[in-house]
Coordinates of C-alpha atoms in Angstrom, one line a residue:
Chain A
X8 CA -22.3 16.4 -16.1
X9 CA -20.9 13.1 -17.1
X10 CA -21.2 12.1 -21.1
X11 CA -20.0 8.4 -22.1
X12 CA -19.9 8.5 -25.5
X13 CA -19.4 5.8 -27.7
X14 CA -17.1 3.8 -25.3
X15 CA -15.5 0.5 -26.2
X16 CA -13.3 -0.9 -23.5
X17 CA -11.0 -3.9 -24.8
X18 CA -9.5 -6.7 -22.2
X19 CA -6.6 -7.9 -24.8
X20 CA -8.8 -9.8 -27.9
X21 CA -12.3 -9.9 -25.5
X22 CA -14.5 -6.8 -25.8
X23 CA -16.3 -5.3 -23.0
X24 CA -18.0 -2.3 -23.8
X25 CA -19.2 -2.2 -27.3
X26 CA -19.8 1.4 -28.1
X27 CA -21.6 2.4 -25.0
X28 CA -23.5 5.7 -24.6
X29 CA -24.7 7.3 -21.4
X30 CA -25.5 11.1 -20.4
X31 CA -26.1 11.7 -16.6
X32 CA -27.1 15.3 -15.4
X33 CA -25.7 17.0 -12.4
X34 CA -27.5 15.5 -9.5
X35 CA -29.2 13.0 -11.0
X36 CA -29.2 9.3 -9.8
X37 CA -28.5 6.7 -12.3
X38 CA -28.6 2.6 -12.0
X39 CA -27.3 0.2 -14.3
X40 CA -27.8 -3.2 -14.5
X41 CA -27.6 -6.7 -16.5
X42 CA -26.4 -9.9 -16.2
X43 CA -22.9 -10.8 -15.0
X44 CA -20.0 -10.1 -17.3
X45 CA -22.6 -7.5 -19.1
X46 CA -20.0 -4.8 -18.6
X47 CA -21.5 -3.0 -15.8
X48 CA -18.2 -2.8 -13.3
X49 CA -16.2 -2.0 -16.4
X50 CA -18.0 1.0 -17.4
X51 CA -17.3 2.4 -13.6
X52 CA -14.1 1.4 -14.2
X53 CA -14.0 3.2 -17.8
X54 CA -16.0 6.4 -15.6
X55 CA -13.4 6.5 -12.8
X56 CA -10.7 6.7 -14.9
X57 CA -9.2 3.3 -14.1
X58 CA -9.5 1.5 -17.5
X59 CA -8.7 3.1 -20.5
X60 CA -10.8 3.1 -23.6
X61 CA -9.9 1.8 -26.8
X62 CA -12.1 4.3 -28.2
X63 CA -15.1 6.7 -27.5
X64 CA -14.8 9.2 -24.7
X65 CA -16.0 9.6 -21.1
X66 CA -15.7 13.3 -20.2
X67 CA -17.2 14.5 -16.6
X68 CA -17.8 18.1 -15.3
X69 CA -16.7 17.2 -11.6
X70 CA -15.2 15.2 -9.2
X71 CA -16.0 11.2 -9.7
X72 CA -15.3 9.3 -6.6
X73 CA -16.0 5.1 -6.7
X74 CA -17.1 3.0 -3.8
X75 CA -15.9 -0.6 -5.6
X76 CA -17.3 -4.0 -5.4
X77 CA -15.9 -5.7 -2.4
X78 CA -15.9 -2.8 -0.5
X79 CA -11.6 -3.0 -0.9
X80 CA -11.0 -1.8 3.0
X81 CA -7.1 -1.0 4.1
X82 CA -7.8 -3.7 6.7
X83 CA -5.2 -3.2 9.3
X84 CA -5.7 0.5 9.2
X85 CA -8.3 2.5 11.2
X86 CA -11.8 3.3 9.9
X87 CA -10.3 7.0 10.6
X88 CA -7.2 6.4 8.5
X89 CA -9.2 4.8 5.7
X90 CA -11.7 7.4 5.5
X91 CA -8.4 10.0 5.6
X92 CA -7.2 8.9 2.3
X93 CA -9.9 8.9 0.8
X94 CA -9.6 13.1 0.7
X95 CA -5.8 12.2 -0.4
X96 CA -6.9 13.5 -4.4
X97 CA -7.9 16.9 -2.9
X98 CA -5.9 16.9 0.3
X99 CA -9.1 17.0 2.2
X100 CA -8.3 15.3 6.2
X101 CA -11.9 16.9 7.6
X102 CA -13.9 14.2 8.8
X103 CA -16.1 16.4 9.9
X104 CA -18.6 16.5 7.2
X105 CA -18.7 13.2 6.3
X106 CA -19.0 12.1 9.8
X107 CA -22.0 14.5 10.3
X108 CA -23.7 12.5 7.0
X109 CA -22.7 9.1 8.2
X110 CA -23.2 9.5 12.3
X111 CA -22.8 5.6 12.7
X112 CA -18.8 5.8 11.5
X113 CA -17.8 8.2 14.9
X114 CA -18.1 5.3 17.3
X115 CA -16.3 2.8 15.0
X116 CA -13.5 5.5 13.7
X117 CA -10.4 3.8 16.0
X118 CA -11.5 0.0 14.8
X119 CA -9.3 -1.7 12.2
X120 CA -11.4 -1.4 9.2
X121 CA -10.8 -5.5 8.6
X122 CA -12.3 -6.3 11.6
X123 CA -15.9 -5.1 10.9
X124 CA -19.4 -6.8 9.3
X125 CA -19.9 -6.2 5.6
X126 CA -22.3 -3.2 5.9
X127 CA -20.0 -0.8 8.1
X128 CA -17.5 -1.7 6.0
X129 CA -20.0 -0.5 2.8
X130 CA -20.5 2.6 4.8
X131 CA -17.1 3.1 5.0
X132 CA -16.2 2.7 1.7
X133 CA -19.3 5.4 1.3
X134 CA -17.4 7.4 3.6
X135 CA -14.1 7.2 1.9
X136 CA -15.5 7.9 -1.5
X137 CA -17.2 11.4 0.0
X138 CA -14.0 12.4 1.7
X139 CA -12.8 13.3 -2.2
X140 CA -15.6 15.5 -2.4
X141 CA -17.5 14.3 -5.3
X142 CA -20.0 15.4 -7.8
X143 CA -20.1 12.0 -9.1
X144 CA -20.4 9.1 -6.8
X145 CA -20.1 5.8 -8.7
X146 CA -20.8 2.4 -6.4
X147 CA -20.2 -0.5 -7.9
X148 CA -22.8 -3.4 -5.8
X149 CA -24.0 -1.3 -3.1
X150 CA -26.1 -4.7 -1.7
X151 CA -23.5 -7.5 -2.1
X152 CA -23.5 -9.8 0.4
X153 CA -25.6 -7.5 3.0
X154 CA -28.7 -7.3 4.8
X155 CA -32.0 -5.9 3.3
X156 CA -32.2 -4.2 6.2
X157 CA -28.5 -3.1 6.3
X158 CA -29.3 -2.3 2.6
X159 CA -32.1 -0.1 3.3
X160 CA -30.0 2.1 5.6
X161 CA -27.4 2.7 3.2
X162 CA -30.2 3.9 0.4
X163 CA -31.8 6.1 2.6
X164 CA -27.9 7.9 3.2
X165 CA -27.5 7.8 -0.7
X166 CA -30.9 9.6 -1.1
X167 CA -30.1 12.0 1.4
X168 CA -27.0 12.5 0.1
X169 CA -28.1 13.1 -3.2
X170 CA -31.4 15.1 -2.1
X171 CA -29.4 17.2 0.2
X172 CA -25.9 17.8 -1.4
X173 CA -27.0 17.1 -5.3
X174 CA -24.7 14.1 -5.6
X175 CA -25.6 12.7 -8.5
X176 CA -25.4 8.7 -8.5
X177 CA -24.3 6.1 -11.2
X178 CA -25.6 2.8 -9.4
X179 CA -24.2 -0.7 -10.5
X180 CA -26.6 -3.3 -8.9
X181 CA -27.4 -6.8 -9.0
X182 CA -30.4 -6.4 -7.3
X183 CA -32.9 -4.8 -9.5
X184 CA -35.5 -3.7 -7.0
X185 CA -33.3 -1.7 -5.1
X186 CA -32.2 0.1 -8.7
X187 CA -35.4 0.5 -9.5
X188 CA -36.3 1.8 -6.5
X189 CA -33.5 3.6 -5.6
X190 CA -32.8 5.5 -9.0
X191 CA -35.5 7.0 -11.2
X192 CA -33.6 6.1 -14.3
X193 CA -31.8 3.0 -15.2
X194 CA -29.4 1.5 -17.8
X195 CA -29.5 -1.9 -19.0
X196 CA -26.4 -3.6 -20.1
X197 CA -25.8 -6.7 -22.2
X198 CA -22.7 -7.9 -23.2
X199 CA -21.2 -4.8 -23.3
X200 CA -24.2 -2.6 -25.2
X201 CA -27.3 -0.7 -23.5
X202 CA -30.4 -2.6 -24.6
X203 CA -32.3 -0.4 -22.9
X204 CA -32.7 2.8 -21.0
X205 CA -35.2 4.8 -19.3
X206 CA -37.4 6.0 -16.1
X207 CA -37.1 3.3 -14.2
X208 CA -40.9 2.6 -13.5
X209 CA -41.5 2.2 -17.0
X210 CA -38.3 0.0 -17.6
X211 CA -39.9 -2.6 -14.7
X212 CA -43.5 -2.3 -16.4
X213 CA -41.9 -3.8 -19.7
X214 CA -42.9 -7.2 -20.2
X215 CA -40.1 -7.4 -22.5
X216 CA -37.0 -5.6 -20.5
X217 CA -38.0 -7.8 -18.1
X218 CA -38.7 -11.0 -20.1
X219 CA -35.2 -10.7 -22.0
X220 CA -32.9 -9.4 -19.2
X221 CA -33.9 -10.3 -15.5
X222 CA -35.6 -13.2 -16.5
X223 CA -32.2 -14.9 -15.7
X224 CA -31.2 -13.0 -12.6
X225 CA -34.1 -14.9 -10.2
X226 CA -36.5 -12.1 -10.5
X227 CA -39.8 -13.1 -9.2
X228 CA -43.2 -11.7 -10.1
X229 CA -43.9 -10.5 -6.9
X230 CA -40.8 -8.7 -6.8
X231 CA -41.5 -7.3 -10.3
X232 CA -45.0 -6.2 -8.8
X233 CA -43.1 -4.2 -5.9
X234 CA -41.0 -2.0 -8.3
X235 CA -41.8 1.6 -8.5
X236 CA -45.3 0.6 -6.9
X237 CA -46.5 -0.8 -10.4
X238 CA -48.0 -3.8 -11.5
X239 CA -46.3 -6.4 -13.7
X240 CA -48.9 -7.4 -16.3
X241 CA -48.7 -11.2 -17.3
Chain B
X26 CA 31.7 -11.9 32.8
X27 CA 33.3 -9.0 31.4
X28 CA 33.7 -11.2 28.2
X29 CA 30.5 -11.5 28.1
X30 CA 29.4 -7.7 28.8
X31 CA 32.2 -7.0 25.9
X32 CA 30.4 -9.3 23.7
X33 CA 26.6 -8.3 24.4
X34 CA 27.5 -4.3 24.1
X35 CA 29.6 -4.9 20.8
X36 CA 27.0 -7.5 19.9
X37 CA 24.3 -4.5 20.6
X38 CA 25.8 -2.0 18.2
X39 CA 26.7 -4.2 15.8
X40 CA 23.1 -5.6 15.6
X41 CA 22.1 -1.9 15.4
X42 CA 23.7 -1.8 11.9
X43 CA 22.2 -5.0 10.8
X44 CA 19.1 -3.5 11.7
X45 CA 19.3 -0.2 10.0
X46 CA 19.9 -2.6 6.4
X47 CA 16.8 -4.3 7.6
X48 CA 14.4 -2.1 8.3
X49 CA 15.4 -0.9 4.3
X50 CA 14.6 -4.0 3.4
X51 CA 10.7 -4.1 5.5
X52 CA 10.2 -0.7 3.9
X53 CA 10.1 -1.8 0.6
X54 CA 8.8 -4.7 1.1
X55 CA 6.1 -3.5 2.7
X56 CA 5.0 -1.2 0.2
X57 CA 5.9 -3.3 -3.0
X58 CA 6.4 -6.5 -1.9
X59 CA 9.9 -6.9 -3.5
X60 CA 13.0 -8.3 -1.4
X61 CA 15.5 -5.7 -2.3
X62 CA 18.8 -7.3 -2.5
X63 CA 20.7 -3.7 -3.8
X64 CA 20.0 -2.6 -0.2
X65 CA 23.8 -3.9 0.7
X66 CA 24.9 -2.1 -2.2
X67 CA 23.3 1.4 -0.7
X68 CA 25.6 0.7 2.3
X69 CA 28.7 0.4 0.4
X70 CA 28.2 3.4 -1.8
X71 CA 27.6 5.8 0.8
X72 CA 30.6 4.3 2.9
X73 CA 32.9 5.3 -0.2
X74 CA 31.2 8.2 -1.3
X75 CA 31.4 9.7 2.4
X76 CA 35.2 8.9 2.2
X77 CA 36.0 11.0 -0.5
X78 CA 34.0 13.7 0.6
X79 CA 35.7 13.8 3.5
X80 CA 39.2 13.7 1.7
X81 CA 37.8 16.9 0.1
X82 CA 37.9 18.7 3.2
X83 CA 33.5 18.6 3.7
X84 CA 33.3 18.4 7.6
X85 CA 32.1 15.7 9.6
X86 CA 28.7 15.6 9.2
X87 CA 28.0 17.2 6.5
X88 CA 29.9 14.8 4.1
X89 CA 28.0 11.6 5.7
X90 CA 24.5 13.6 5.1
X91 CA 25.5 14.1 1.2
X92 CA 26.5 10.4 1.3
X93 CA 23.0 9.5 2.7
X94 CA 21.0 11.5 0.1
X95 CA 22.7 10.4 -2.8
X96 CA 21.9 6.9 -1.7
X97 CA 18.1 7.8 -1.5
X98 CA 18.3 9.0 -4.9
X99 CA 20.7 6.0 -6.1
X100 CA 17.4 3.7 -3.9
X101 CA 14.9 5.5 -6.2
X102 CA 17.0 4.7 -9.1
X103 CA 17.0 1.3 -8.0
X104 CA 13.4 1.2 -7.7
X105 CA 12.6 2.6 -10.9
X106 CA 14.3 -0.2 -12.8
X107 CA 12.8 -2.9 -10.4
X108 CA 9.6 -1.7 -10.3
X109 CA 8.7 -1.9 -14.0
X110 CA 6.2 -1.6 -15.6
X111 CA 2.9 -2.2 -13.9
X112 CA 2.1 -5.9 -13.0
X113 CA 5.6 -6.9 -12.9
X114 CA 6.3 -9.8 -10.4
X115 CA 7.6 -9.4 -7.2
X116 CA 9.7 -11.8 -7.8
X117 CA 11.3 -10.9 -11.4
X118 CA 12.1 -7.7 -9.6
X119 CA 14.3 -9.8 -6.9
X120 CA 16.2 -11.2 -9.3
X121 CA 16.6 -7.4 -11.2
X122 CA 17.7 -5.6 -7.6
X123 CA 20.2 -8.9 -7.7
X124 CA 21.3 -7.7 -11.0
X125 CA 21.6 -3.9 -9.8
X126 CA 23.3 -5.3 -7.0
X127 CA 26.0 -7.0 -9.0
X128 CA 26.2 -4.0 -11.0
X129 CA 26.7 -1.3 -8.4
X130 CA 30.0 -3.6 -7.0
X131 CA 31.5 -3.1 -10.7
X132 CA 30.1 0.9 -10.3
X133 CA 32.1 0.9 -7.4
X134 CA 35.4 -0.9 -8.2
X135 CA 35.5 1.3 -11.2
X136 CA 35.1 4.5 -9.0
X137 CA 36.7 3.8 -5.6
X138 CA 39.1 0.5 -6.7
X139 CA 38.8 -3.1 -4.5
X140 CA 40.4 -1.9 -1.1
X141 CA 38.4 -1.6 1.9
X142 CA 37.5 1.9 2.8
X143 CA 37.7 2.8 6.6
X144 CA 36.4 6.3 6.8
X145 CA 37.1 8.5 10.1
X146 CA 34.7 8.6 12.4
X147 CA 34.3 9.6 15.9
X148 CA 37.1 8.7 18.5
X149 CA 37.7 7.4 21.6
X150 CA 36.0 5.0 24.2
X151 CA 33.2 5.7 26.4
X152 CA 32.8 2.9 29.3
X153 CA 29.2 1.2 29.7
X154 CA 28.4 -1.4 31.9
X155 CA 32.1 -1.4 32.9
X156 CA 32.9 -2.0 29.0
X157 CA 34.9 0.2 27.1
X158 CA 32.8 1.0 24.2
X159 CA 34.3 3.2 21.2
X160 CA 32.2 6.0 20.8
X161 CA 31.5 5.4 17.0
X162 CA 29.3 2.4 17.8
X163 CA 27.6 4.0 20.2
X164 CA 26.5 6.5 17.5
X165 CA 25.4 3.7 15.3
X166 CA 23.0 2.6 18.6
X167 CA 21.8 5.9 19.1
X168 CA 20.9 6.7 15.5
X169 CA 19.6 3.5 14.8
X170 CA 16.8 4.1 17.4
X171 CA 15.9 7.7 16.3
X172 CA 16.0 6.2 12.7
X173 CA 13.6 3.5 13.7
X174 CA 11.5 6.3 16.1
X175 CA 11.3 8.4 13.5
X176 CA 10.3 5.8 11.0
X177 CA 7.4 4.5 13.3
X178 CA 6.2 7.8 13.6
X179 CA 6.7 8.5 9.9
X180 CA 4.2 5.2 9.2
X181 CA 1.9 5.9 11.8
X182 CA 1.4 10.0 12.1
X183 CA 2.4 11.3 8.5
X184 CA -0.5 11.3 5.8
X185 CA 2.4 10.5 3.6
X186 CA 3.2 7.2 5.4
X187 CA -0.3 6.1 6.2
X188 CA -0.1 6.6 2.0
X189 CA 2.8 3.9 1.9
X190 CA 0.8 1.7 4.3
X191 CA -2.2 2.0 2.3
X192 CA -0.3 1.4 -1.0
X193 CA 0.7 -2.2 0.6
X194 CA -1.8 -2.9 2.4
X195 CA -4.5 -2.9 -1.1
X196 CA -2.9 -1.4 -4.2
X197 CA -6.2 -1.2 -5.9
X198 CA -8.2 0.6 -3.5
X199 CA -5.3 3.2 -2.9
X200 CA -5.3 3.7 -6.4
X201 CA -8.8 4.2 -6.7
X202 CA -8.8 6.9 -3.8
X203 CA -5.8 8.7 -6.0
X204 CA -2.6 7.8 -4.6
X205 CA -0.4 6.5 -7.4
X206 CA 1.1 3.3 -6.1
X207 CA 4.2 3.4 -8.3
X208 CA 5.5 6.4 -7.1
X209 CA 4.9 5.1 -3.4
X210 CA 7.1 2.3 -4.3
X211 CA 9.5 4.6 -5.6
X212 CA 9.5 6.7 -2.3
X213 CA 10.0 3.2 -0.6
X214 CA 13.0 2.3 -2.5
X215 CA 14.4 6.1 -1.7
X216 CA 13.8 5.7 2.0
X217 CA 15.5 2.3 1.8
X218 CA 18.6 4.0 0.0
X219 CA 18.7 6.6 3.2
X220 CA 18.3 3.8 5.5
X221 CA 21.3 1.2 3.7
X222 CA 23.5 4.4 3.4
X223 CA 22.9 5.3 6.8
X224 CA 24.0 1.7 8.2
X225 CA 27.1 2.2 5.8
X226 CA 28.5 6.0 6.9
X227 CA 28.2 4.2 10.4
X228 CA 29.4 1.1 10.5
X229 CA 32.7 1.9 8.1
X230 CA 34.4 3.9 10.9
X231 CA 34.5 0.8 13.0
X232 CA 34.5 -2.0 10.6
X233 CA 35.8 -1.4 6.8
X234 CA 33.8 -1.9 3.7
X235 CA 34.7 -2.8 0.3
X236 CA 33.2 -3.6 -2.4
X237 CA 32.5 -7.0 -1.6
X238 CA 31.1 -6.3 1.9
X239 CA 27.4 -6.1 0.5
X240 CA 26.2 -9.5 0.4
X241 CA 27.4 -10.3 4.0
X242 CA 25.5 -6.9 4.7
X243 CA 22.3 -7.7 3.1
X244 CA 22.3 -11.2 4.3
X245 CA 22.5 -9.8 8.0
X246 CA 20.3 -6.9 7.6
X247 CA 17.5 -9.5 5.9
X248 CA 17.5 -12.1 8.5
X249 CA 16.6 -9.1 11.0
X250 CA 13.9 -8.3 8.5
X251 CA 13.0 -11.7 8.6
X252 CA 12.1 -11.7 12.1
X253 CA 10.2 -8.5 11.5
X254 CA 8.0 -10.9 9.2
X255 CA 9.4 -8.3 6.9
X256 CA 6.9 -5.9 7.4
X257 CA 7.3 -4.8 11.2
X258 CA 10.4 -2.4 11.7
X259 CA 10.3 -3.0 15.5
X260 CA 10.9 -6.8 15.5
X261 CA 13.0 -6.3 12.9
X262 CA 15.0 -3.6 15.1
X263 CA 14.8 -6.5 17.9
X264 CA 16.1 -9.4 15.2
X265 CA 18.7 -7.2 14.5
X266 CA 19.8 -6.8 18.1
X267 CA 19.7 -10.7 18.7
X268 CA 21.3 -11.3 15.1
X269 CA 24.1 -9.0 16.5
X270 CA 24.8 -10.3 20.0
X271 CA 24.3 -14.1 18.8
X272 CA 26.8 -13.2 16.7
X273 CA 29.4 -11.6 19.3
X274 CA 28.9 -14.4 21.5
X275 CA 29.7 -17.0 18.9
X276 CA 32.8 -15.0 17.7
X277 CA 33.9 -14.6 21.0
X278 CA 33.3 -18.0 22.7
X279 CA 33.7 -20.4 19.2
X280 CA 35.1 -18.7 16.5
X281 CA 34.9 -15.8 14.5
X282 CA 34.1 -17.5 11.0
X283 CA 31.2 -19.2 12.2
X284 CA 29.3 -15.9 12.5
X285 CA 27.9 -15.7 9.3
X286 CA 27.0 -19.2 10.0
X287 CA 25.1 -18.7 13.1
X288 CA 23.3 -15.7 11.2
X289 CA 22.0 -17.9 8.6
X290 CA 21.0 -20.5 11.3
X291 CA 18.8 -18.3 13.3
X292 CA 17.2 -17.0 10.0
X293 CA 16.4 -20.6 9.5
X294 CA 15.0 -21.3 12.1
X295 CA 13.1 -18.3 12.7
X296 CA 11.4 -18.9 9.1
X297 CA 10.9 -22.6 10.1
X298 CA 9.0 -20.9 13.5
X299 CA 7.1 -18.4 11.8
X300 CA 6.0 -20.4 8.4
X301 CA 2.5 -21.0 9.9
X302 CA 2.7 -16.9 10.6
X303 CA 3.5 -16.4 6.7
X304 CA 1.1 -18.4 5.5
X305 CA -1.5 -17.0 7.3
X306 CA -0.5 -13.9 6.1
X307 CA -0.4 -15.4 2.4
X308 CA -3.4 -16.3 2.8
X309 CA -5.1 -13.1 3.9

């Protein structure tokens, strides 16, 4: 449903996608990852229609909705008026459905969005993104700054959603685990080019992959060893 | 005593006007973060354009209406030059709506010539308080607070306003959920149009407006904006009262020529008072 073909992104002389390729099938969930700067929030950028590519193509059979890094509230509105515009591309105003998938936003809906803790605020932003109805939901750092446990929650509603409603899933995380574990394929970026791609299980069994790319993100054996319920061989 | 009921209830209506030009002024600053110094200029062109409507034999009414709209279209006209292209600084589109500003006074000596315009308006006295009030600034009172009713609810209610309010409050996430900031700006700067050309059809009646008139119009109407912190129409309604009876009260017990003065006091001092507000605002 969504085919990046070939995309390079340009910021004035500095390149940040360098002929990127991706294919993503309806309904299927998606994670990339890499190293800061790798090019990761640019390509949901480049996907949602927000930066323009120098060249290539991104073409997507649907409606792509984002949920961006930071969350990007309207802080002295309402949860309720934030999660209103988010249906302002389709002139969709029914919380109903998207309060049925995310139960915890009803007793929060009259709150000023700025005055809540980082993971209602993600689940709004989740919220907002579903009001436009999408066939593509593209999150950019689902786990920044939040709670594993807050973090868990918010999976389990992107699995749901996408078990459920066949939302298919383009993942941006820093956190590795929860991409592997979350997505069953994943996209690795490096300074602005996938260096590698696959099921995800197998991408967290590769010495290499692993050696060459999340070596410098912190990742710790142990945590290698809980991906995907594999082993890391040393 | 009666003085000073005279001076309050002019002072009232006549801080009704100066809050009309202000609240054009938190509209569009609230949405794009420019200070619009045309929004005088809106004022003067509806004054002269509702004139010569009139002189054509439109009815009452009717020819102040046409006034108003042009002037929203004339506001988005405004806006579309000081807007610019995307990224363009606040501030470099000050100094642009300065520009449009000086232009429109040429515009409008060319059209309508240097004399001050005094179009009719509604006659006779009404007595409130046991003051003689002419009806004509009455209206001004009573339309300024629908105008400023109607605007709340517009913000607050209308999907369409909590767009505007969205558009200010984080460009980049209202773009991202589709609404294209730029042509919420422009519906800013078209709302501000209605609200200058509003103050202008009726304030003229009682008070008549040349060319010239716009600066002394914009400086009033933004130190009522001021007090609104430039984003809150109801202070700024409430600055515009005060700005309106401090300035009565001045004229009346001092002199005349010293309102202006006392106008450009208060906003001092309110900006002095409220500099910790703005910076914490800055800083969110």
């Amino acid at each position: 449903m969504l085919r990046i073909d070939d995309l390079v992104v340009r910021y004035g002389a500095a390149v940040a996608l360098d002929g990127v390729s991706l294919h993503l099938e309806a309904g299927e969930m998606v994670a990339l990852v890499g190293p800061n700067g790798a090019g990761k929030s640019t390509l949901l950028n480049a996907v949602s229609g927000l930066v323009p590519p120098a060249s290539g193509s991104v073409t997507c059979e649907g409606r792509i909705a984002q949920v961006p890094e930071g969350r990007q509230m309207f802080p002295d509105m309402t949860v309720e008026d934030n999660l209103v515009l988010g249906g302002w591309s389709v002139r969709n105003r029914d919380l109903g459905e998207v309060l049925d998938l995310l139960p915890d936003l009803v007793r929060l809906r009259k709150l000023k969005a700025g005055r809540l803790s980082g993971g209602q605020q993600q689940m709004v932003a989740i919220g907002r993104a579903l009001m436009a109805k999408p066939d593509l939901l593209a999150i950019d750092e689902l786990s920044l700054g939040l709670a594993p446990l807050v973090v868990a929650e918010l999976a389990e509603h992107l699995r749901f959603l996408n078990s459920e409603r066949g939302t298919a899933i383009l993942l941006v995380e820093q956190e590795v685990s929860l991409a592997f574990e979350l997505c069953p394929r994943t996209c690795v970026l490096e300074a602005g080019r996938v260096v590698a791609a696959g099921p995800s299980a197998e991408l967290a069994e590769s010495e290499a992959v692993r050696r060459a790319y999340f070596g410098d993100l912190g990742v710790s054996d142990e945590l290698m060893a809980g991906f995907a319920g594999t082993e890391v061989h040393s | 005593m009666k003085d000073f009921l005279t001076y309050l209830v002019t002072g009232i209506t006549l801080g009704a006007s100066f809050a009309l030009i202000g609240s054009g002024f938190v509209v569009v600053h609230r949405v794009t973060r420019i200070v619009n110094f045309a929004q005088g200029s809106f004022a003067i062109i509806a004054t002269m354009l509702s004139a010569s409507l009139l002189r054509g034999r439109l009815p009452h009414g009717l020819a102040e209406a046409a006034a108003v709209l042009v002037c929203g279209v004339v506001g988005a006209g405004v806006g579309w030059v000081a807007l610019g292209r995307r990224g363009t600084h606040p501030l470099i589109s000050l100094i642009v709506t300065l520009g449009l500003s000086i232009l429109a006074s040429a515009v409008i000596i060319l059209l309508w010539g240097q004399d001050p315009v005094s179009p009719p308006g509604l006659h006779g006295h009404v007595t409130l308080l046991g003051v003689e009030v002419e009806r004509q600034r009455l209206l001004v009172l009573v339309i300024t607070l629908l105008a400023f009713a109607a605007l709340a609810l517009f913000f607050s209610r209308t999907y369409l306003g909590k767009a505007l309010t969205a558009s200010a409050s984080n460009p980049y996430a209202a773009r991202l959920v589709g609404i294209d900031v730029r042509r919420m700006g422009l519906l800013a700067f078209a709302l501000a149009g209605i609200l200058g050309g509003l103050a202008g059809v009726l304030v003229a009646p009682s008070n008549a407006l040349s060319f010239s008139s716009d600066l002394a119009l914009a400086l009033s109407g933004f130190a009522a904006a001021v007090f609104g912190g430039l984003s809150s129409p109801g202070r700024t309604l409430v600055g515009g009262l005060l700005l309106g009876v401090a300035g009565q009260l001045t004229a009346g017990y001092l002199n005349g020529s010293y309102q202006t003065t006392v106008a450009l006091l208060l906003m001092l001092l309110i900006m002095i008072a409220r500099s910790r507000t703005f910076v914490a605002e800055e800083a969110k």
